[in-house]
Amino acid sequence: MRILHTADWHLGRTLEGRSRQAEQEAFVDELVAMVRQEAIDLVLIAGDVYDSVNPPSAAEKLFYDALSRLAEGGRRHVAVIAGNHDSPERLAAAEPLAARHGILLRGLPASAPLRLGIPSTGEEAVLYALPYPSESRLGELLSSEAEETVLRSAYSERIGALVRQACGAFRKDTVNLLMSHLYVLGGAESEGSERPIQVGGAYTVDAVALCAGADYIALGHLHRPQFIKAPAPVRYSGSPLAYSFSEAGQAKSVTIADIAPGGQAVITELPLSSGRPLAEWTAKGGLAEVYQWLEEGRDTRAWIDLTVHMEEALSMDQLQQLRKAHEGIIHIRPVYPQMQREETEMDRRLPVDELFRRFYSRQTGGAQPEDELVRLFLSMLQDREPGEAAAAGEELP
């Protein structure tokens, strides 16, 4: 049978207030076309369908539309689990209706695996679908100790016990699958994309804890497509779109696994083209270099994070002209060498806004910057994805 593995759609997510809805709709179109072209029998969506527990209605509509088009009235099974961004109850609320169309929605961790008959091949898949298993969603306190290594060991052991129990239903004449949304030790993170799903490294699972006889282990949470070194095929499909500038230059894809009962999985990576790329520009030659790149048509489709080295203060007019010249410019971060030199000589206890005011005054012969310009400068210094930090241990969908 042919299995398509995807994850970390993050429907409803924006980039500094810019909507990604059109890109996400294009991804769904591309995915549906792939599923039909590649004659996929089973679609696995490994969590973080939404970007928040309370997604906008447009995101929910897109998700349900995607499920309907992928399942095609029960022609193929689609299995979905909740990630750490998703509300488990909300995701699974439509399960009674969805199940009639071969769509399986799982919100909270459970021990029973799913049995899926594949009409096109006459084969059967046994799938253990394990949604994001935090302590609260498991309904357990795994350790009373606060020591991170103790918590990590207890968490990994508990996940391993769940997996072993469920995977006892695997047989030699079935295609045996495990799908989950968690952080496996050894995974490569994309800083700022995968929001943390653990305190420190406590919610970290050893890869061997997942290896209990599955022919393929489909994971979500890390946004970079990758295999994890393990005795069985353990893979993150990655996110379909780049959601942080730390993912600039990453190729996005979905994964296809061809598996026969008792056989080894043959893995193929299919690239995606629907999302706008993210690009980081560093213009050491100042605004002249930026405008040269714009005239050359550099990264015309991209969302851009721009750092520009300046000798003089960047004016509001210059900021507006840059944004008009390329609607994809998200961040404009000026770098002032003189300000950096002077900052080391000044009292470091001075607030940054005061340092900027002094620098601006020197550069302009005594003029004072408008409050709006000061606020803009401060916001650029603090420019990061709201509410996000690099996950401890890793995406992070």
mmCIF file of C-alpha atoms in Angstrom:
data_model
loop_
_atom_site.group_PDB
_atom_site.id
_atom_site.type_symbol
_atom_site.label_atom_id
_atom_site.label_comp_id
_atom_site.label_asym_id
_atom_site.label_seq_id
_atom_site.Cartn_x
_atom_site.Cartn_y
_atom_site.Cartn_z
ATOM 1 C CA MET A 1 0.000 0.000 0.000
ATOM 2 C CA ARG A 2 1.004 3.603 -0.550
ATOM 3 C CA ILE A 3 1.012 5.910 2.477
ATOM 4 C CA LEU A 4 1.439 9.687 2.388
ATOM 5 C CA HIS A 5 2.789 11.315 5.547
ATOM 6 C CA THR A 6 2.444 15.044 6.274
ATOM 7 C CA ALA A 7 2.276 17.190 9.418
ATOM 8 C CA ASP A 8 2.516 20.668 10.938
ATOM 9 C CA TRP A 9 0.141 22.519 8.639
ATOM 10 C CA HIS A 10 -0.355 25.313 11.227
ATOM 11 C CA LEU A 11 -3.497 26.562 9.533
ATOM 12 C CA GLY A 12 -4.356 30.086 10.665
ATOM 13 C CA ARG A 13 -0.755 31.123 11.200
ATOM 14 C CA THR A 14 0.436 34.534 10.036
ATOM 15 C CA LEU A 15 3.869 36.019 9.473
ATOM 16 C CA GLU A 16 4.088 39.327 11.335
ATOM 17 C CA GLY A 17 0.445 39.986 10.520
ATOM 18 C CA ARG A 18 0.694 38.810 6.900
ATOM 19 C CA SER A 19 -1.864 36.141 6.099
ATOM 20 C CA ARG A 20 -0.597 32.761 4.886
ATOM 21 C CA GLN A 21 -4.132 31.610 3.983
ATOM 22 C CA ALA A 22 -3.594 31.760 0.204
ATOM 23 C CA GLU A 23 -0.373 29.752 0.507
ATOM 24 C CA GLN A 24 -2.074 27.167 2.697
ATOM 25 C CA GLU A 25 -4.951 26.858 0.247
ATOM 26 C CA ALA A 26 -2.423 26.335 -2.559
ATOM 27 C CA PHE A 27 -0.720 23.636 -0.479
ATOM 28 C CA VAL A 28 -4.016 21.786 -0.007
ATOM 29 C CA ASP A 29 -4.614 21.914 -3.773
ATOM 30 C CA GLU A 30 -1.107 20.586 -4.387
ATOM 31 C CA LEU A 31 -1.527 17.844 -1.774
ATOM 32 C CA VAL A 32 -4.856 16.660 -3.195
ATOM 33 C CA ALA A 33 -3.318 16.504 -6.677
ATOM 34 C CA MET A 34 -0.373 14.474 -5.321
ATOM 35 C CA VAL A 35 -2.634 12.021 -3.520
ATOM 36 C CA ARG A 36 -4.549 11.355 -6.732
ATOM 37 C CA GLN A 37 -1.490 11.257 -8.987
ATOM 38 C CA GLU A 38 0.451 8.934 -6.700
ATOM 39 C CA ALA A 39 -2.536 6.632 -6.058
ATOM 40 C CA ILE A 40 -2.239 7.034 -2.281
ATOM 41 C CA ASP A 41 -4.186 4.531 -0.155
ATOM 42 C CA LEU A 42 -3.776 6.147 3.270
ATOM 43 C CA VAL A 43 -2.989 9.725 4.353
ATOM 44 C CA LEU A 44 -1.377 10.354 7.756
ATOM 45 C CA ILE A 45 -1.487 13.880 9.231
ATOM 46 C CA ALA A 46 0.780 13.880 12.284
ATOM 47 C CA GLY A 47 -0.499 16.823 14.328
ATOM 48 C CA ASP A 48 -0.427 20.615 14.543
ATOM 49 C CA VAL A 49 -3.193 20.947 12.003
ATOM 50 C CA TYR A 50 -3.871 24.394 13.431
ATOM 51 C CA ASP A 51 -1.570 27.032 14.831
ATOM 52 C CA SER A 52 -3.642 27.586 17.966
ATOM 53 C CA VAL A 53 -6.287 25.906 20.087
ATOM 54 C CA ASN A 54 -8.781 28.509 18.885
ATOM 55 C CA PRO A 55 -8.189 28.745 15.117
ATOM 56 C CA PRO A 56 -9.989 31.245 12.867
ATOM 57 C CA SER A 57 -13.043 29.978 11.006
ATOM 58 C CA ALA A 58 -11.234 30.216 7.642
ATOM 59 C CA ALA A 59 -8.593 27.786 8.928
ATOM 60 C CA GLU A 60 -11.229 25.306 10.127
ATOM 61 C CA LYS A 61 -13.079 25.517 6.830
ATOM 62 C CA LEU A 62 -9.856 24.845 4.924
ATOM 63 C CA PHE A 63 -9.078 21.834 7.121
ATOM 64 C CA TYR A 64 -12.493 20.224 6.655
ATOM 65 C CA ASP A 65 -12.389 20.941 2.941
ATOM 66 C CA ALA A 66 -8.958 19.281 2.777
ATOM 67 C CA LEU A 67 -10.208 16.181 4.624
ATOM 68 C CA SER A 68 -13.202 15.845 2.304
ATOM 69 C CA ARG A 69 -11.083 16.156 -0.834
ATOM 70 C CA LEU A 70 -8.403 13.779 0.434
ATOM 71 C CA ALA A 71 -10.836 11.062 1.522
ATOM 72 C CA GLU A 72 -13.001 11.397 -1.611
ATOM 73 C CA GLY A 73 -16.102 9.979 0.023
ATOM 74 C CA GLY A 74 -14.319 7.085 1.682
ATOM 75 C CA ARG A 75 -12.155 6.124 -1.288
ATOM 76 C CA ARG A 76 -9.117 6.311 0.993
ATOM 77 C CA HIS A 77 -8.535 6.575 4.737
ATOM 78 C CA VAL A 78 -7.243 9.817 6.283
ATOM 79 C CA ALA A 79 -5.942 9.633 9.866
ATOM 80 C CA VAL A 80 -5.302 12.804 11.879
ATOM 81 C CA ILE A 81 -3.912 13.325 15.382
ATOM 82 C CA ALA A 82 -3.756 16.425 17.563
ATOM 83 C CA GLY A 83 -0.414 18.149 18.080
ATOM 84 C CA ASN A 84 0.620 20.428 20.908
ATOM 85 C CA HIS A 85 -0.911 23.445 19.101
ATOM 86 C CA ASP A 86 -4.286 21.763 18.612
ATOM 87 C CA SER A 87 -7.208 21.533 21.015
ATOM 88 C CA PRO A 88 -7.642 17.747 21.293
ATOM 89 C CA GLU A 89 -11.353 17.965 22.053
ATOM 90 C CA ARG A 90 -12.011 20.425 19.262
ATOM 91 C CA LEU A 91 -10.060 18.406 16.704
ATOM 92 C CA ALA A 92 -11.896 15.204 17.554
ATOM 93 C CA ALA A 93 -15.378 16.777 17.853
ATOM 94 C CA ALA A 94 -16.311 15.875 14.267
ATOM 95 C CA GLU A 95 -15.188 12.251 14.637
ATOM 96 C CA PRO A 96 -18.712 10.686 14.484
ATOM 97 C CA LEU A 97 -19.409 12.398 11.170
ATOM 98 C CA ALA A 98 -15.890 12.083 9.778
ATOM 99 C CA ALA A 99 -15.652 8.340 10.465
ATOM 100 C CA ARG A 100 -18.471 7.675 7.985
ATOM 101 C CA HIS A 101 -16.168 8.963 5.259
ATOM 102 C CA GLY A 102 -13.071 7.038 6.301
ATOM 103 C CA ILE A 103 -11.622 9.999 8.214
ATOM 104 C CA LEU A 104 -10.195 9.195 11.647
ATOM 105 C CA LEU A 105 -9.658 12.053 14.114
ATOM 106 C CA ARG A 106 -7.797 11.420 17.368
ATOM 107 C CA GLY A 107 -7.429 14.131 20.001
ATOM 108 C CA LEU A 108 -6.252 12.481 23.216
ATOM 109 C CA PRO A 109 -3.800 9.597 23.738
ATOM 110 C CA ALA A 110 -5.410 6.162 23.865
ATOM 111 C CA SER A 111 -4.054 2.633 23.950
ATOM 112 C CA ALA A 112 -6.102 0.957 21.225
ATOM 113 C CA PRO A 113 -4.672 0.789 17.690
ATOM 114 C CA LEU A 114 -6.805 1.302 14.562
ATOM 115 C CA ARG A 115 -7.413 -1.392 11.947
ATOM 116 C CA LEU A 116 -7.799 -0.054 8.429
ATOM 117 C CA GLY A 117 -8.782 -2.161 5.479
ATOM 118 C CA ILE A 118 -7.339 -0.967 2.166
ATOM 119 C CA PRO A 119 -9.784 -1.938 -0.600
ATOM 120 C CA SER A 120 -7.450 -1.081 -3.476
ATOM 121 C CA THR A 121 -4.793 -3.589 -2.333
ATOM 122 C CA GLY A 122 -6.787 -6.020 -0.209
ATOM 123 C CA GLU A 123 -4.322 -5.415 2.604
ATOM 124 C CA GLU A 124 -4.854 -4.289 6.183
ATOM 125 C CA ALA A 125 -2.990 -1.596 8.111
ATOM 126 C CA VAL A 126 -2.711 -1.543 11.886
ATOM 127 C CA LEU A 127 -2.099 2.036 13.006
ATOM 128 C CA TYR A 128 -1.269 3.192 16.497
ATOM 129 C CA ALA A 129 -2.213 6.880 16.416
ATOM 130 C CA LEU A 130 -0.736 8.629 19.460
ATOM 131 C CA PRO A 131 -1.699 12.340 19.688
ATOM 132 C CA TYR A 132 0.622 14.722 21.502
ATOM 133 C CA PRO A 133 1.163 12.939 24.841
ATOM 134 C CA SER A 134 1.799 15.596 27.483
ATOM 135 C CA GLU A 135 1.354 14.716 31.134
ATOM 136 C CA SER A 136 -1.912 16.658 31.256
ATOM 137 C CA ARG A 137 -3.295 14.938 28.148
ATOM 138 C CA LEU A 138 -2.162 11.558 29.440
ATOM 139 C CA GLY A 139 -3.833 12.435 32.750
ATOM 140 C CA GLU A 140 -0.776 11.301 34.668
ATOM 141 C CA LEU A 141 1.982 12.684 36.852
ATOM 142 C CA LEU A 142 4.963 10.782 35.544
ATOM 143 C CA SER A 143 7.385 11.737 38.292
ATOM 144 C CA SER A 144 7.341 13.741 41.492
ATOM 145 C CA GLU A 145 10.996 14.611 40.930
ATOM 146 C CA ALA A 146 11.879 18.010 39.432
ATOM 147 C CA GLU A 147 15.246 16.833 38.074
ATOM 148 C CA GLU A 148 15.154 17.083 34.282
ATOM 149 C CA THR A 149 16.987 13.810 33.629
ATOM 150 C CA VAL A 150 14.559 11.950 35.918
ATOM 151 C CA LEU A 151 11.543 13.527 34.185
ATOM 152 C CA ARG A 152 12.945 12.760 30.748
ATOM 153 C CA SER A 153 13.581 9.133 31.656
ATOM 154 C CA ALA A 154 10.102 8.743 33.163
ATOM 155 C CA TYR A 155 8.452 10.353 30.137
ATOM 156 C CA SER A 156 10.363 8.257 27.624
ATOM 157 C CA GLU A 157 9.596 5.079 29.579
ATOM 158 C CA ARG A 158 5.878 5.914 29.743
ATOM 159 C CA ILE A 159 5.666 6.587 26.004
ATOM 160 C CA GLY A 160 7.592 3.386 25.364
ATOM 161 C CA ALA A 161 5.143 1.413 27.518
ATOM 162 C CA LEU A 162 2.161 2.863 25.616
ATOM 163 C CA VAL A 163 3.776 2.014 22.296
ATOM 164 C CA ARG A 164 4.674 -1.550 23.307
ATOM 165 C CA GLN A 165 1.170 -2.205 24.606
ATOM 166 C CA ALA A 166 -0.544 -0.932 21.462
ATOM 167 C CA CYS A 167 1.939 -2.486 19.074
ATOM 168 C CA GLY A 168 1.186 -5.900 20.505
ATOM 169 C CA ALA A 169 -1.626 -5.915 17.932
ATOM 170 C CA PHE A 170 0.843 -5.833 15.030
ATOM 171 C CA ARG A 171 0.909 -8.947 12.847
ATOM 172 C CA LYS A 172 3.176 -10.260 10.111
ATOM 173 C CA ASP A 173 0.357 -10.148 7.566
ATOM 174 C CA THR A 174 -0.490 -6.459 8.210
ATOM 175 C CA VAL A 175 1.227 -3.167 7.451
ATOM 176 C CA ASN A 176 2.170 -1.886 10.906
ATOM 177 C CA LEU A 177 2.294 1.859 11.502
ATOM 178 C CA LEU A 178 2.893 4.293 14.358
ATOM 179 C CA MET A 179 2.042 7.994 14.169
ATOM 180 C CA SER A 180 2.713 10.553 16.896
ATOM 181 C CA HIS A 181 3.497 14.213 17.578
ATOM 182 C CA LEU A 182 6.465 14.592 19.896
ATOM 183 C CA TYR A 183 10.157 15.389 20.105
ATOM 184 C CA VAL A 184 12.514 12.482 19.552
ATOM 185 C CA LEU A 185 16.060 12.823 20.831
ATOM 186 C CA GLY A 186 18.397 13.639 17.965
ATOM 187 C CA GLY A 187 15.985 15.654 15.836
ATOM 188 C CA ALA A 188 17.235 18.869 14.205
ATOM 189 C CA GLU A 189 15.164 21.916 15.100
ATOM 190 C CA SER A 190 14.289 25.066 13.218
ATOM 191 C CA GLU A 191 14.829 27.805 15.774
ATOM 192 C CA GLY A 192 11.708 29.849 16.381
ATOM 193 C CA SER A 193 9.381 27.583 14.419
ATOM 194 C CA GLU A 194 8.590 24.649 16.641
ATOM 195 C CA ARG A 195 7.274 26.070 19.855
ATOM 196 C CA PRO A 196 8.487 24.151 22.889
ATOM 197 C CA ILE A 197 6.558 21.042 23.897
ATOM 198 C CA GLN A 198 8.633 20.347 26.945
ATOM 199 C CA VAL A 199 10.071 22.074 29.978
ATOM 200 C CA GLY A 200 13.798 21.905 29.419
ATOM 201 C CA GLY A 201 14.258 18.538 27.754
ATOM 202 C CA ALA A 202 11.754 16.666 29.911
ATOM 203 C CA TYR A 203 9.266 15.871 27.126
ATOM 204 C CA THR A 204 11.897 14.115 25.047
ATOM 205 C CA VAL A 205 11.589 10.536 23.845
ATOM 206 C CA ASP A 206 14.385 8.139 22.986
ATOM 207 C CA ALA A 207 13.932 6.778 19.464
ATOM 208 C CA VAL A 208 14.165 3.180 20.662
ATOM 209 C CA ALA A 209 11.037 3.758 22.791
ATOM 210 C CA LEU A 210 9.039 4.019 19.553
ATOM 211 C CA CYS A 211 10.526 0.943 17.905
ATOM 212 C CA ALA A 212 8.182 -1.905 18.800
ATOM 213 C CA GLY A 213 7.612 -3.561 15.463
ATOM 214 C CA ALA A 214 6.251 -0.728 13.300
ATOM 215 C CA ASP A 215 7.184 -0.828 9.623
ATOM 216 C CA TYR A 216 7.113 2.986 9.520
ATOM 217 C CA ILE A 217 6.944 5.640 12.254
ATOM 218 C CA ALA A 218 5.380 8.918 11.097
ATOM 219 C CA LEU A 219 6.110 11.924 13.315
ATOM 220 C CA GLY A 220 5.098 15.561 13.580
ATOM 221 C CA HIS A 221 6.489 18.582 15.456
ATOM 222 C CA LEU A 222 9.873 19.290 13.826
ATOM 223 C CA HIS A 223 9.523 21.469 10.735
ATOM 224 C CA ARG A 224 12.618 20.166 8.950
ATOM 225 C CA PRO A 225 12.039 16.909 6.986
ATOM 226 C CA GLN A 226 14.389 14.283 8.432
ATOM 227 C CA PHE A 227 15.001 10.713 9.450
ATOM 228 C CA ILE A 228 15.918 9.894 13.033
ATOM 229 C CA LYS A 229 18.609 7.277 13.570
ATOM 230 C CA ALA A 230 16.764 4.264 14.954
ATOM 231 C CA PRO A 231 16.295 0.508 14.432
ATOM 232 C CA ALA A 232 13.101 1.238 12.428
ATOM 233 C CA PRO A 233 12.251 3.967 9.871
ATOM 234 C CA VAL A 234 11.459 7.031 12.048
ATOM 235 C CA ARG A 235 10.714 10.180 10.055
ATOM 236 C CA TYR A 236 9.485 13.735 10.454
ATOM 237 C CA SER A 237 7.727 14.859 7.294
ATOM 238 C CA GLY A 238 8.318 18.515 8.173
ATOM 239 C CA SER A 239 5.941 21.416 7.653
ATOM 240 C CA PRO A 240 4.548 22.188 4.181
ATOM 241 C CA LEU A 241 5.398 25.894 4.472
ATOM 242 C CA ALA A 242 8.314 27.764 6.042
ATOM 243 C CA TYR A 243 6.909 29.470 9.131
ATOM 244 C CA SER A 244 10.018 31.169 10.541
ATOM 245 C CA PHE A 245 13.049 32.844 9.000
ATOM 246 C CA SER A 246 15.120 30.144 10.683
ATOM 247 C CA GLU A 247 13.635 27.904 7.964
ATOM 248 C CA ALA A 248 14.890 30.141 5.136
ATOM 249 C CA GLY A 249 16.289 27.984 2.350
ATOM 250 C CA GLN A 250 14.724 24.746 3.596
ATOM 251 C CA ALA A 251 13.079 22.549 0.968
ATOM 252 C CA LYS A 252 9.548 21.540 1.982
ATOM 253 C CA SER A 253 8.059 18.171 1.127
ATOM 254 C CA VAL A 254 5.732 15.314 1.987
ATOM 255 C CA THR A 255 6.800 11.713 2.467
ATOM 256 C CA ILE A 256 5.482 8.622 0.693
ATOM 257 C CA ALA A 257 6.055 5.160 2.156
ATOM 258 C CA ASP A 258 5.425 2.066 0.014
ATOM 259 C CA ILE A 259 4.970 -0.910 2.317
ATOM 260 C CA ALA A 260 3.771 -4.483 1.827
ATOM 261 C CA PRO A 261 2.924 -6.769 4.776
ATOM 262 C CA GLY A 262 6.123 -8.292 6.083
ATOM 263 C CA GLY A 263 8.245 -6.054 3.847
ATOM 264 C CA GLN A 264 10.473 -3.048 4.355
ATOM 265 C CA ALA A 265 9.247 0.464 3.742
ATOM 266 C CA VAL A 266 10.452 2.195 0.586
ATOM 267 C CA ILE A 267 10.554 5.930 1.338
ATOM 268 C CA THR A 268 10.179 8.718 -1.231
ATOM 269 C CA GLU A 269 10.290 12.459 -0.583
ATOM 270 C CA LEU A 270 8.051 14.578 -2.831
ATOM 271 C CA PRO A 271 8.925 18.309 -2.938
ATOM 272 C CA LEU A 272 6.281 20.993 -2.476
ATOM 273 C CA SER A 273 6.182 24.233 -4.432
ATOM 274 C CA SER A 274 3.088 26.058 -3.185
ATOM 275 C CA GLY A 275 4.539 28.105 -0.321
ATOM 276 C CA ARG A 276 6.335 31.402 -0.691
ATOM 277 C CA PRO A 277 10.026 31.065 0.234
ATOM 278 C CA LEU A 278 11.539 32.944 3.157
ATOM 279 C CA ALA A 279 14.773 34.828 2.494
ATOM 280 C CA GLU A 280 17.275 36.676 4.661
ATOM 281 C CA TRP A 281 19.017 39.681 3.117
ATOM 282 C CA THR A 282 22.042 41.360 4.688
ATOM 283 C CA ALA A 283 22.955 44.511 2.782
ATOM 284 C CA LYS A 284 26.403 45.603 3.950
ATOM 285 C CA GLY A 285 26.431 48.103 1.101
ATOM 286 C CA GLY A 286 23.474 50.008 2.522
ATOM 287 C CA LEU A 287 20.283 51.019 0.741
ATOM 288 C CA ALA A 288 22.023 51.207 -2.645
ATOM 289 C CA GLU A 289 22.688 47.469 -2.462
ATOM 290 C CA VAL A 290 19.095 46.754 -1.480
ATOM 291 C CA TYR A 291 17.729 48.695 -4.447
ATOM 292 C CA GLN A 292 20.187 46.944 -6.749
ATOM 293 C CA TRP A 293 18.808 43.572 -5.607
ATOM 294 C CA LEU A 294 15.267 44.829 -6.114
ATOM 295 C CA GLU A 295 16.069 45.985 -9.677
ATOM 296 C CA GLU A 296 17.584 42.569 -10.389
ATOM 297 C CA GLY A 297 14.322 40.917 -9.292
ATOM 298 C CA ARG A 298 15.905 39.021 -6.451
ATOM 299 C CA ASP A 299 13.463 36.826 -4.455
ATOM 300 C CA THR A 300 10.381 38.374 -6.011
ATOM 301 C CA ARG A 301 8.005 35.796 -4.445
ATOM 302 C CA ALA A 302 9.694 35.632 -1.068
ATOM 303 C CA TRP A 303 8.955 36.978 2.369
ATOM 304 C CA ILE A 304 12.126 38.871 3.293
ATOM 305 C CA ASP A 305 13.974 39.568 6.532
ATOM 306 C CA LEU A 306 16.205 42.556 5.712
ATOM 307 C CA THR A 307 19.250 43.715 7.640
ATOM 308 C CA VAL A 308 20.760 46.877 6.158
ATOM 309 C CA HIS A 309 23.987 48.532 7.285
ATOM 310 C CA MET A 310 23.527 52.305 7.540
ATOM 311 C CA GLU A 311 25.821 55.237 8.222
ATOM 312 C CA GLU A 312 22.883 57.575 8.835
ATOM 313 C CA ALA A 313 19.557 57.113 10.574
ATOM 314 C CA LEU A 314 16.930 55.321 8.502
ATOM 315 C CA SER A 315 14.034 57.717 7.952
ATOM 316 C CA MET A 316 10.339 56.928 7.878
ATOM 317 C CA ASP A 317 10.237 57.848 4.177
ATOM 318 C CA GLN A 318 13.014 55.364 3.420
ATOM 319 C CA LEU A 319 11.195 52.648 5.367
ATOM 320 C CA GLN A 320 7.979 53.285 3.453
ATOM 321 C CA GLN A 321 9.790 53.317 0.102
ATOM 322 C CA LEU A 322 11.380 49.959 0.846
ATOM 323 C CA ARG A 323 8.037 48.407 1.755
ATOM 324 C CA LYS A 324 6.445 49.809 -1.407
ATOM 325 C CA ALA A 325 9.321 48.494 -3.531
ATOM 326 C CA HIS A 326 8.725 44.898 -2.342
ATOM 327 C CA GLU A 327 5.509 43.941 -0.564
ATOM 328 C CA GLY A 328 7.200 40.829 0.818
ATOM 329 C CA ILE A 329 9.638 42.714 3.055
ATOM 330 C CA ILE A 330 8.604 41.769 6.584
ATOM 331 C CA HIS A 331 11.436 43.018 8.800
ATOM 332 C CA ILE A 332 13.739 45.965 8.174
ATOM 333 C CA ARG A 333 16.552 45.953 10.684
ATOM 334 C CA PRO A 334 19.082 48.820 10.409
ATOM 335 C CA VAL A 335 22.603 48.302 11.726
ATOM 336 C CA TYR A 336 24.480 51.428 12.796
ATOM 337 C CA PRO A 337 28.235 50.803 13.242
ATOM 338 C CA GLN A 338 28.803 54.141 14.989
ATOM 339 C CA MET A 339 25.981 53.426 17.396
ATOM 340 C CA GLN A 340 27.482 50.043 18.182
ATOM 341 C CA ARG A 341 30.882 51.606 18.890
ATOM 342 C CA GLU A 342 29.411 54.342 21.032
ATOM 343 C CA GLU A 343 27.224 51.950 22.970
ATOM 344 C CA THR A 344 30.281 50.217 24.371
ATOM 345 C CA GLU A 345 31.533 53.567 25.694
ATOM 346 C CA MET A 346 28.236 54.731 27.194
ATOM 347 C CA ASP A 347 26.594 53.740 30.408
ATOM 348 C CA ARG A 348 25.091 50.323 29.594
ATOM 349 C CA ARG A 349 22.333 50.969 32.096
ATOM 350 C CA LEU A 350 20.796 53.532 29.735
ATOM 351 C CA PRO A 351 17.596 52.289 28.057
ATOM 352 C CA VAL A 352 17.945 51.377 24.394
ATOM 353 C CA ASP A 353 15.453 54.057 23.370
ATOM 354 C CA GLU A 354 17.645 56.710 25.022
ATOM 355 C CA LEU A 355 20.729 55.372 23.261
ATOM 356 C CA PHE A 356 18.886 55.624 19.962
ATOM 357 C CA ARG A 357 17.713 59.178 20.691
ATOM 358 C CA ARG A 358 21.291 60.257 21.438
ATOM 359 C CA PHE A 359 22.611 58.604 18.295
ATOM 360 C CA TYR A 360 19.875 60.161 16.156
ATOM 361 C CA SER A 361 20.589 63.590 17.626
ATOM 362 C CA ARG A 362 24.302 63.331 16.800
ATOM 363 C CA GLN A 363 23.586 62.147 13.250
ATOM 364 C CA THR A 364 21.105 64.924 12.527
ATOM 365 C CA GLY A 365 22.883 67.821 14.169
ATOM 366 C CA GLY A 366 20.695 67.983 17.256
ATOM 367 C CA ALA A 367 17.243 66.967 15.973
ATOM 368 C CA GLN A 368 15.101 64.659 18.095
ATOM 369 C CA PRO A 369 13.434 61.575 16.561
ATOM 370 C CA GLU A 370 9.665 61.321 16.518
ATOM 371 C CA ASP A 371 8.159 58.934 19.056
ATOM 372 C CA GLU A 372 6.806 56.787 16.203
ATOM 373 C CA LEU A 373 10.322 56.299 14.819
ATOM 374 C CA VAL A 374 11.652 55.345 18.268
ATOM 375 C CA ARG A 375 8.860 52.795 18.711
ATOM 376 C CA LEU A 376 9.561 51.368 15.279
ATOM 377 C CA PHE A 377 13.272 51.065 16.046
ATOM 378 C CA LEU A 378 12.547 49.250 19.327
ATOM 379 C CA SER A 379 10.112 46.876 17.650
ATOM 380 C CA MET A 380 12.746 45.975 15.045
ATOM 381 C CA LEU A 381 15.295 45.229 17.740
ATOM 382 C CA GLN A 382 12.836 42.868 19.367
ATOM 383 C CA ASP A 383 11.599 41.363 16.115
ATOM 384 C CA ARG A 384 10.825 37.702 16.653
ATOM 385 C CA GLU A 385 7.893 35.376 16.086
ATOM 386 C CA PRO A 386 5.400 36.312 18.813
ATOM 387 C CA GLY A 387 5.298 33.903 21.725
ATOM 388 C CA GLU A 388 7.886 31.618 20.216
ATOM 389 C CA ALA A 389 11.298 30.447 21.294
ATOM 390 C CA ALA A 390 13.502 27.649 20.188
ATOM 391 C CA ALA A 391 12.236 24.358 21.530
ATOM 392 C CA ALA A 392 14.513 23.045 24.222
ATOM 393 C CA GLY A 393 16.079 20.067 22.604
ATOM 394 C CA GLU A 394 14.640 20.952 19.066
ATOM 395 C CA GLU A 395 9.045 23.476 15.182
ATOM 396 C CA LEU A 396 8.384 24.069 15.500
ATOM 397 C CA PRO A 397 3.850 22.574 13.178
#
